[in-house]
PDB file of C-alpha atoms in Angstrom:
ATOM      1  CA  MET A   1       0.000   0.000   0.000  1.00  0.00           C
ATOM      2  CA  ILE A   2       1.214   3.505  -0.820  1.00  0.00           C
ATOM      3  CA  PRO A   3       1.551   5.902   2.086  1.00  0.00           C
ATOM      4  CA  THR A   4      -0.715   8.941   2.093  1.00  0.00           C
ATOM      5  CA  ILE A   5       1.080  12.256   2.369  1.00  0.00           C
ATOM      6  CA  GLN A   6      -0.884  15.387   3.154  1.00  0.00           C
ATOM      7  CA  TRP A   7       0.559  18.872   3.330  1.00  0.00           C
ATOM      8  CA  GLN A   8      -2.066  21.397   4.290  1.00  0.00           C
ATOM      9  CA  THR A   9      -2.288  24.994   5.413  1.00  0.00           C
ATOM     10  CA  GLN A  10      -5.217  25.708   7.678  1.00  0.00           C
ATOM     11  CA  THR A  11      -6.744  28.715   9.365  1.00  0.00           C
ATOM     12  CA  GLY A  12      -8.093  28.214  12.858  1.00  0.00           C
ATOM     13  CA  THR A  13     -10.933  29.694  14.845  1.00  0.00           C
ATOM     14  CA  PRO A  14     -10.618  33.499  15.102  1.00  0.00           C
ATOM     15  CA  VAL A  15      -9.989  35.061  18.493  1.00  0.00           C
ATOM     16  CA  THR A  16     -11.054  38.616  19.299  1.00  0.00           C
ATOM     17  CA  ALA A  17      -9.129  40.660  21.864  1.00  0.00           C
ATOM     18  CA  ALA A  18      -8.551  44.400  22.351  1.00  0.00           C
ATOM     19  CA  GLY A  19     -10.446  45.167  19.155  1.00  0.00           C
ATOM     20  CA  TYR A  20      -8.258  42.867  17.057  1.00  0.00           C
ATOM     21  CA  THR A  21      -9.397  39.674  15.387  1.00  0.00           C
ATOM     22  CA  ILE A  22      -6.615  37.093  15.306  1.00  0.00           C
ATOM     23  CA  ARG A  23      -6.766  34.169  12.876  1.00  0.00           C
ATOM     24  CA  PRO A  24      -4.113  31.525  13.520  1.00  0.00           C
ATOM     25  CA  VAL A  25      -2.560  29.837  10.486  1.00  0.00           C
ATOM     26  CA  SER A  26      -0.747  26.514  10.673  1.00  0.00           C
ATOM     27  CA  GLN A  27       0.864  24.031   8.317  1.00  0.00           C
ATOM     28  CA  ALA A  28       0.523  20.319   8.919  1.00  0.00           C
ATOM     29  CA  LEU A  29       2.369  17.445   7.323  1.00  0.00           C
ATOM     30  CA  ALA A  30       0.668  14.099   7.796  1.00  0.00           C
ATOM     31  CA  LEU A  31       2.111  10.817   6.606  1.00  0.00           C
ATOM     32  CA  ARG A  32      -0.097   7.784   7.004  1.00  0.00           C
ATOM     33  CA  TRP A  33       0.298   4.200   5.898  1.00  0.00           C
ATOM     34  CA  ARG A  34      -2.144   1.366   6.311  1.00  0.00           C
ATOM     35  CA  GLY A  35      -1.303  -2.205   5.505  1.00  0.00           C
ATOM     36  CA  GLN A  36      -3.546  -4.811   3.984  1.00  0.00           C
ATOM     37  CA  ALA A  37      -6.956  -5.059   5.665  1.00  0.00           C
ATOM     38  CA  ASP A  38      -5.835  -2.368   8.139  1.00  0.00           C
ATOM     39  CA  GLN A  39      -3.848  -4.958  10.054  1.00  0.00           C
ATOM     40  CA  GLN A  40      -0.826  -2.743  10.458  1.00  0.00           C
ATOM     41  CA  GLY A  41       0.044   0.829   9.917  1.00  0.00           C
ATOM     42  CA  PHE A  42       1.870   3.873  11.088  1.00  0.00           C
ATOM     43  CA  GLY A  43       1.501   7.601  10.996  1.00  0.00           C
ATOM     44  CA  LEU A  44       3.570  10.713  11.469  1.00  0.00           C
ATOM     45  CA  ILE A  45       2.079  14.140  11.982  1.00  0.00           C
ATOM     46  CA  TRP A  46       3.985  17.403  12.199  1.00  0.00           C
ATOM     47  CA  ASN A  47       2.063  20.599  12.770  1.00  0.00           C
ATOM     48  CA  ARG A  48       3.669  24.018  13.091  1.00  0.00           C
ATOM     49  CA  PRO A  49       2.327  27.543  13.424  1.00  0.00           C
ATOM     50  CA  THR A  50       3.211  29.750  10.454  1.00  0.00           C
ATOM     51  CA  ALA A  51       1.475  33.077  10.976  1.00  0.00           C
ATOM     52  CA  VAL A  52      -1.332  35.013  12.561  1.00  0.00           C
ATOM     53  CA  LEU A  53      -3.660  37.149  10.495  1.00  0.00           C
ATOM     54  CA  VAL A  54      -4.515  40.300  12.407  1.00  0.00           C
ATOM     55  CA  GLU A  55      -7.645  42.146  11.376  1.00  0.00           C
ATOM     56  CA  LYS A  56      -8.636  45.603  12.592  1.00  0.00           C
ATOM     57  CA  ASP A  57     -11.044  48.042  10.968  1.00  0.00           C
ATOM     58  CA  GLY A  58     -11.289  45.823   7.894  1.00  0.00           C
ATOM     59  CA  GLU A  59      -7.526  45.769   7.306  1.00  0.00           C
ATOM     60  CA  VAL A  60      -5.754  42.443   7.452  1.00  0.00           C
ATOM     61  CA  GLU A  61      -2.076  42.229   8.372  1.00  0.00           C
ATOM     62  CA  GLU A  62      -0.010  39.053   8.398  1.00  0.00           C
ATOM     63  CA  HIS A  63       2.471  38.474  11.224  1.00  0.00           C
ATOM     64  CA  PRO A  64       4.714  35.518  10.341  1.00  0.00           C
ATOM     65  CA  ILE A  65       5.840  33.179  13.124  1.00  0.00           C
ATOM     66  CA  THR A  66       9.517  32.266  12.946  1.00  0.00           C
ATOM     67  CA  ASP A  67      10.896  29.287  14.831  1.00  0.00           C
ATOM     68  CA  ALA A  68      14.042  30.968  16.176  1.00  0.00           C
ATOM     69  CA  THR A  69      15.344  27.768  17.791  1.00  0.00           C
ATOM     70  CA  ARG A  70      15.032  25.714  14.594  1.00  0.00           C
ATOM     71  CA  LEU A  71      16.530  28.526  12.505  1.00  0.00           C
ATOM     72  CA  THR A  72      19.554  28.835  14.824  1.00  0.00           C
ATOM     73  CA  GLN A  73      20.070  25.069  14.772  1.00  0.00           C
ATOM     74  CA  LEU A  74      19.947  25.072  10.963  1.00  0.00           C
ATOM     75  CA  VAL A  75      22.406  27.967  10.679  1.00  0.00           C
ATOM     76  CA  LEU A  76      24.819  26.253  13.090  1.00  0.00           C
ATOM     77  CA  PHE A  77      24.690  22.896  11.297  1.00  0.00           C
ATOM     78  CA  LEU A  78      24.892  24.405   7.814  1.00  0.00           C
ATOM     79  CA  SER A  79      27.845  26.614   8.740  1.00  0.00           C
ATOM     80  CA  THR A  80      29.606  23.613  10.305  1.00  0.00           C
ATOM     81  CA  GLY A  81      29.010  21.648   7.112  1.00  0.00           C
ATOM     82  CA  LEU A  82      30.402  24.533   5.056  1.00  0.00           C
ATOM     83  CA  VAL A  83      33.507  24.850   7.257  1.00  0.00           C
ATOM     84  CA  LEU A  84      34.147  21.089   7.094  1.00  0.00           C
ATOM     85  CA  PHE A  85      33.685  21.147   3.303  1.00  0.00           C
ATOM     86  CA  LEU A  86      36.162  24.037   2.956  1.00  0.00           C
ATOM     87  CA  LEU A  87      38.679  22.252   5.218  1.00  0.00           C
ATOM     88  CA  ARG A  88      38.401  19.144   3.069  1.00  0.00           C
ATOM     89  CA  ARG A  89      38.938  21.196  -0.092  1.00  0.00           C
ATOM     90  CA  LEU A  90      41.949  22.833   1.519  1.00  0.00           C
ATOM     91  CA  ARG A  91      43.396  19.456   2.455  1.00  0.00           C
ATOM     92  CA  HIS A  92      42.980  18.115  -1.077  1.00  0.00           C
ATOM     93  CA  SER A  93      44.522  21.236  -2.660  1.00  0.00           C
ATOM     94  CA  ARG A  94      47.656  20.864  -0.490  1.00  0.00           C
ATOM     95  CA  ARG A  95      48.305  17.319  -1.703  1.00  0.00           C
TER      96      ARG A  95
ATOM     97  CA  MET B   1      10.268  23.749  27.754  1.00  0.00           C
ATOM     98  CA  SER B   2      11.100  20.085  27.523  1.00  0.00           C
ATOM     99  CA  SER B   3      10.203  17.592  24.846  1.00  0.00           C
ATOM    100  CA  ILE B   4      10.888  14.612  27.109  1.00  0.00           C
ATOM    101  CA  PRO B   5       7.690  12.597  27.528  1.00  0.00           C
ATOM    102  CA  THR B   6       6.440  12.861  31.081  1.00  0.00           C
ATOM    103  CA  GLU B   7       3.246  10.869  30.793  1.00  0.00           C
ATOM    104  CA  VAL B   8       2.418   7.431  29.491  1.00  0.00           C
ATOM    105  CA  THR B   9      -1.164   6.485  28.775  1.00  0.00           C
ATOM    106  CA  LEU B  10      -2.266   2.907  28.299  1.00  0.00           C
ATOM    107  CA  THR B  11      -5.563   2.111  26.644  1.00  0.00           C
ATOM    108  CA  ALA B  12      -6.899  -1.363  26.004  1.00  0.00           C
ATOM    109  CA  VAL B  13      -8.910  -1.906  22.850  1.00  0.00           C
ATOM    110  CA  LYS B  14     -10.673  -5.185  22.216  1.00  0.00           C
ATOM    111  CA  THR B  15     -11.064  -5.107  18.443  1.00  0.00           C
ATOM    112  CA  PRO B  16      -8.981  -3.782  15.543  1.00  0.00           C
ATOM    113  CA  ALA B  17     -11.892  -1.483  14.636  1.00  0.00           C
ATOM    114  CA  ALA B  18     -11.812   0.107  18.093  1.00  0.00           C
ATOM    115  CA  GLY B  19      -8.068   0.575  17.718  1.00  0.00           C
ATOM    116  CA  MET B  20      -8.541   2.266  14.357  1.00  0.00           C
ATOM    117  CA  GLU B  21     -11.173   4.555  15.866  1.00  0.00           C
ATOM    118  CA  LEU B  22      -8.786   5.514  18.665  1.00  0.00           C
ATOM    119  CA  LEU B  23      -6.012   6.278  16.184  1.00  0.00           C
ATOM    120  CA  GLY B  24      -8.446   8.320  14.090  1.00  0.00           C
ATOM    121  CA  LYS B  25      -8.800  10.695  17.038  1.00  0.00           C
ATOM    122  CA  LEU B  26      -5.092  11.478  16.772  1.00  0.00           C
ATOM    123  CA  THR B  27      -5.711  13.335  13.509  1.00  0.00           C
ATOM    124  CA  ALA B  28      -6.992  16.216  15.662  1.00  0.00           C
ATOM    125  CA  VAL B  29      -3.298  17.075  15.982  1.00  0.00           C
ATOM    126  CA  THR B  30      -3.341  18.389  12.397  1.00  0.00           C
ATOM    127  CA  GLN B  31      -5.815  21.138  13.304  1.00  0.00           C
ATOM    128  CA  PRO B  32      -4.599  24.721  13.985  1.00  0.00           C
ATOM    129  CA  ASN B  33      -6.203  24.635  17.422  1.00  0.00           C
ATOM    130  CA  ALA B  34      -3.646  21.980  18.374  1.00  0.00           C
ATOM    131  CA  VAL B  35      -0.768  24.437  17.906  1.00  0.00           C
ATOM    132  CA  PHE B  36      -2.354  27.658  19.187  1.00  0.00           C
ATOM    133  CA  SER B  37      -3.338  27.781  22.828  1.00  0.00           C
ATOM    134  CA  PRO B  38      -6.566  29.394  24.051  1.00  0.00           C
ATOM    135  CA  PRO B  39      -6.030  33.112  24.779  1.00  0.00           C
ATOM    136  CA  ILE B  40      -4.892  34.018  28.277  1.00  0.00           C
ATOM    137  CA  GLN B  41      -5.844  37.476  29.466  1.00  0.00           C
ATOM    138  CA  GLN B  42      -3.760  39.412  31.959  1.00  0.00           C
ATOM    139  CA  GLY B  43      -4.780  43.033  32.475  1.00  0.00           C
ATOM    140  CA  GLU B  44      -4.806  44.829  29.152  1.00  0.00           C
ATOM    141  CA  TYR B  45      -2.822  42.079  27.452  1.00  0.00           C
ATOM    142  CA  THR B  46      -3.917  38.829  25.864  1.00  0.00           C
ATOM    143  CA  VAL B  47      -1.356  36.111  25.100  1.00  0.00           C
ATOM    144  CA  ILE B  48      -1.681  33.170  22.717  1.00  0.00           C
ATOM    145  CA  THR B  49       1.105  30.589  22.701  1.00  0.00           C
ATOM    146  CA  ALA B  50       2.036  28.983  19.385  1.00  0.00           C
ATOM    147  CA  SER B  51       3.702  25.574  19.638  1.00  0.00           C
ATOM    148  CA  GLU B  52       5.100  23.043  17.222  1.00  0.00           C
ATOM    149  CA  VAL B  53       3.449  19.649  17.650  1.00  0.00           C
ATOM    150  CA  ALA B  54       4.776  16.364  16.307  1.00  0.00           C
ATOM    151  CA  MET B  55       3.543  12.861  16.859  1.00  0.00           C
ATOM    152  CA  GLY B  56       4.033   9.377  15.572  1.00  0.00           C
ATOM    153  CA  TYR B  57       2.221   6.111  16.035  1.00  0.00           C
ATOM    154  CA  GLY B  58       2.272   2.555  14.826  1.00  0.00           C
ATOM    155  CA  TYR B  59       0.133  -0.504  15.265  1.00  0.00           C
ATOM    156  CA  GLY B  60      -0.206  -4.069  14.124  1.00  0.00           C
ATOM    157  CA  PHE B  61      -2.699  -6.876  14.443  1.00  0.00           C
ATOM    158  CA  GLY B  62      -2.285 -10.492  13.574  1.00  0.00           C
ATOM    159  CA  GLY B  63      -4.068 -13.754  13.929  1.00  0.00           C
ATOM    160  CA  GLY B  64      -3.879 -17.345  12.957  1.00  0.00           C
ATOM    161  CA  GLY B  65      -5.627 -20.635  13.220  1.00  0.00           C
ATOM    162  CA  GLY B  66      -5.378 -24.252  12.315  1.00  0.00           C
ATOM    163  CA  VAL B  67      -7.090 -27.631  12.277  1.00  0.00           C
ATOM    164  CA  GLY B  68      -5.544 -30.797  13.606  1.00  0.00           C
ATOM    165  CA  PRO B  69      -6.275 -34.110  15.297  1.00  0.00           C
ATOM    166  CA  ALA B  70      -7.694 -33.768  18.745  1.00  0.00           C
ATOM    167  CA  PRO B  71      -6.623 -36.200  21.462  1.00  0.00           C
ATOM    168  CA  ALA B  72      -9.098 -39.072  21.597  1.00  0.00           C
ATOM    169  CA  PRO B  73      -9.636 -41.796  24.211  1.00  0.00           C
ATOM    170  CA  GLU B  74      -7.894 -45.089  23.495  1.00  0.00           C
ATOM    171  CA  GLY B  75      -9.624 -47.252  20.941  1.00  0.00           C
ATOM    172  CA  LYS B  76     -11.590 -44.424  19.428  1.00  0.00           C
ATOM    173  CA  GLU B  77     -11.007 -42.621  16.124  1.00  0.00           C
ATOM    174  CA  PRO B  78      -9.206 -39.286  16.541  1.00  0.00           C
ATOM    175  CA  THR B  79     -11.384 -36.347  15.736  1.00  0.00           C
ATOM    176  CA  GLU B  80     -10.407 -33.029  14.195  1.00  0.00           C
ATOM    177  CA  ALA B  81     -10.350 -29.848  16.204  1.00  0.00           C
ATOM    178  CA  GLY B  82      -9.651 -26.267  15.280  1.00  0.00           C
ATOM    179  CA  GLY B  83      -8.104 -23.435  17.162  1.00  0.00           C
ATOM    180  CA  GLY B  84      -6.984 -19.938  16.640  1.00  0.00           C
ATOM    181  CA  GLY B  85      -5.911 -16.742  18.227  1.00  0.00           C
ATOM    182  CA  MET B  86      -5.188 -13.159  17.559  1.00  0.00           C
ATOM    183  CA  GLY B  87      -3.276 -10.324  19.070  1.00  0.00           C
ATOM    184  CA  GLY B  88      -2.033  -6.905  18.387  1.00  0.00           C
ATOM    185  CA  GLY B  89      -0.445  -3.856  19.771  1.00  0.00           C
ATOM    186  CA  GLY B  90       0.462  -0.328  19.070  1.00  0.00           C
ATOM    187  CA  GLY B  91       2.140   2.702  20.449  1.00  0.00           C
ATOM    188  CA  GLY B  92       2.914   6.291  19.821  1.00  0.00           C
ATOM    189  CA  SER B  93       4.481   9.401  21.150  1.00  0.00           C
ATOM    190  CA  ALA B  94       3.863  13.098  20.858  1.00  0.00           C
ATOM    191  CA  MET B  95       5.918  16.176  21.611  1.00  0.00           C
ATOM    192  CA  ALA B  96       5.155  19.857  21.693  1.00  0.00           C
ATOM    193  CA  ARG B  97       7.527  22.792  21.873  1.00  0.00           C
ATOM    194  CA  PRO B  98       6.558  26.457  22.244  1.00  0.00           C
ATOM    195  CA  VAL B  99       7.727  28.493  19.257  1.00  0.00           C
ATOM    196  CA  ALA B 100       6.296  31.961  19.777  1.00  0.00           C
ATOM    197  CA  ALA B 101       3.925  34.027  21.838  1.00  0.00           C
ATOM    198  CA  VAL B 102       1.356  36.286  20.198  1.00  0.00           C
ATOM    199  CA  ILE B 103       0.878  39.304  22.455  1.00  0.00           C
ATOM    200  CA  ILE B 104      -2.178  41.475  21.901  1.00  0.00           C
ATOM    201  CA  GLY B 105      -2.096  44.744  23.781  1.00  0.00           C
ATOM    202  CA  PRO B 106      -3.325  48.311  23.553  1.00  0.00           C
ATOM    203  CA  LYS B 107      -0.316  49.208  21.334  1.00  0.00           C
ATOM    204  CA  GLY B 108      -1.025  46.460  18.820  1.00  0.00           C
ATOM    205  CA  VAL B 109      -0.175  42.851  18.121  1.00  0.00           C
ATOM    206  CA  ARG B 110       3.358  41.501  18.218  1.00  0.00           C
ATOM    207  CA  VAL B 111       4.857  38.045  17.825  1.00  0.00           C
ATOM    208  CA  GLU B 112       7.686  37.245  20.250  1.00  0.00           C
ATOM    209  CA  PRO B 113       9.820  34.177  19.453  1.00  0.00           C
ATOM    210  CA  ILE B 114      10.433  31.671  22.258  1.00  0.00           C
ATOM    211  CA  VAL B 115      14.006  30.386  22.167  1.00  0.00           C
ATOM    212  CA  ASP B 116      15.027  27.038  23.662  1.00  0.00           C
ATOM    213  CA  PRO B 117      18.567  27.637  25.030  1.00  0.00           C
ATOM    214  CA  THR B 118      19.143  23.925  25.716  1.00  0.00           C
ATOM    215  CA  LYS B 119      18.596  22.931  22.090  1.00  0.00           C
ATOM    216  CA  ILE B 120      20.764  25.806  20.840  1.00  0.00           C
ATOM    217  CA  SER B 121      23.570  24.962  23.298  1.00  0.00           C
ATOM    218  CA  LEU B 122      23.518  21.321  22.196  1.00  0.00           C
ATOM    219  CA  ALA B 123      23.622  22.351  18.536  1.00  0.00           C
ATOM    220  CA  PHE B 124      26.474  24.783  19.244  1.00  0.00           C
ATOM    221  CA  PHE B 125      28.605  22.215  21.066  1.00  0.00           C
ATOM    222  CA  THR B 126      27.935  19.569  18.373  1.00  0.00           C
ATOM    223  CA  ALA B 127      28.952  22.054  15.662  1.00  0.00           C
ATOM    224  CA  PHE B 128      32.016  23.133  17.654  1.00  0.00           C
ATOM    225  CA  ALA B 129      33.104  19.510  18.185  1.00  0.00           C
ATOM    226  CA  GLY B 130      32.663  18.840  14.452  1.00  0.00           C
ATOM    227  CA  ILE B 131      34.879  21.785  13.501  1.00  0.00           C
ATOM    228  CA  VAL B 132      37.554  20.847  16.083  1.00  0.00           C
ATOM    229  CA  LEU B 133      37.637  17.266  14.765  1.00  0.00           C
ATOM    230  CA  GLY B 134      37.868  18.556  11.178  1.00  0.00           C
ATOM    231  CA  ILE B 135      40.799  20.861  12.028  1.00  0.00           C
ATOM    232  CA  GLY B 136      42.457  18.048  13.974  1.00  0.00           C
ATOM    233  CA  ARG B 137      42.336  15.771  10.940  1.00  0.00           C
ATOM    234  CA  LEU B 138      43.736  18.541   8.752  1.00  0.00           C
ATOM    235  CA  LEU B 139      46.670  19.148  11.118  1.00  0.00           C
ATOM    236  CA  ARG B 140      47.446  15.417  11.407  1.00  0.00           C
ATOM    237  CA  GLN B 141      47.761  15.067   7.644  1.00  0.00           C
ATOM    238  CA  LYS B 142      50.351  17.837   7.241  1.00  0.00           C
TER     239      LYS B 142
END
């Protein structure tokens, strides 16, 4: 059986506070697999907030949500990979 | 701010269909309301926490049966008897990590990121160790 992959952007229930209407937006990745006759299966679901839509006096403004922790981790690992790649190039050029 | 599971829930289901129904409830995790908390009001400010949610699960059922000769009293023809059984199991885990706080106040709406210093420290030390090892190899080969 082929696994089902769903990638969806959804808007949640609006919340009103201090004259603002906030609409949460999230992105969810769902991977599901069911074996023959549903006798076995697995699933993975990853849901992350992406933005909030702020509405006041008929004007809608989007405030993106950045995952600072994930971004920092990515920058650290990518820069390490780049440094290691450059070191390897340097080593090969000296031979 | 930890992603270490602190609670284990055990649920017994008697049929595969009941198990499937239970797993179907887990799809609620894909909804936006699973990542945005209900608003908390404090004075003039209202705060909504936005979290990243991830979960995984797996399950399996199996069964079998057979027919064979049943033990018969001496002098009598052996008869055939059947038997079978089934079993199954499953498990899963979920984690949630706060990503940002949406603060609604009299001056407007702002999104404040929530940083996990433990994760960043671990990533920093892993990256640092990788670079040190790389330089060490380079120096050894001179």
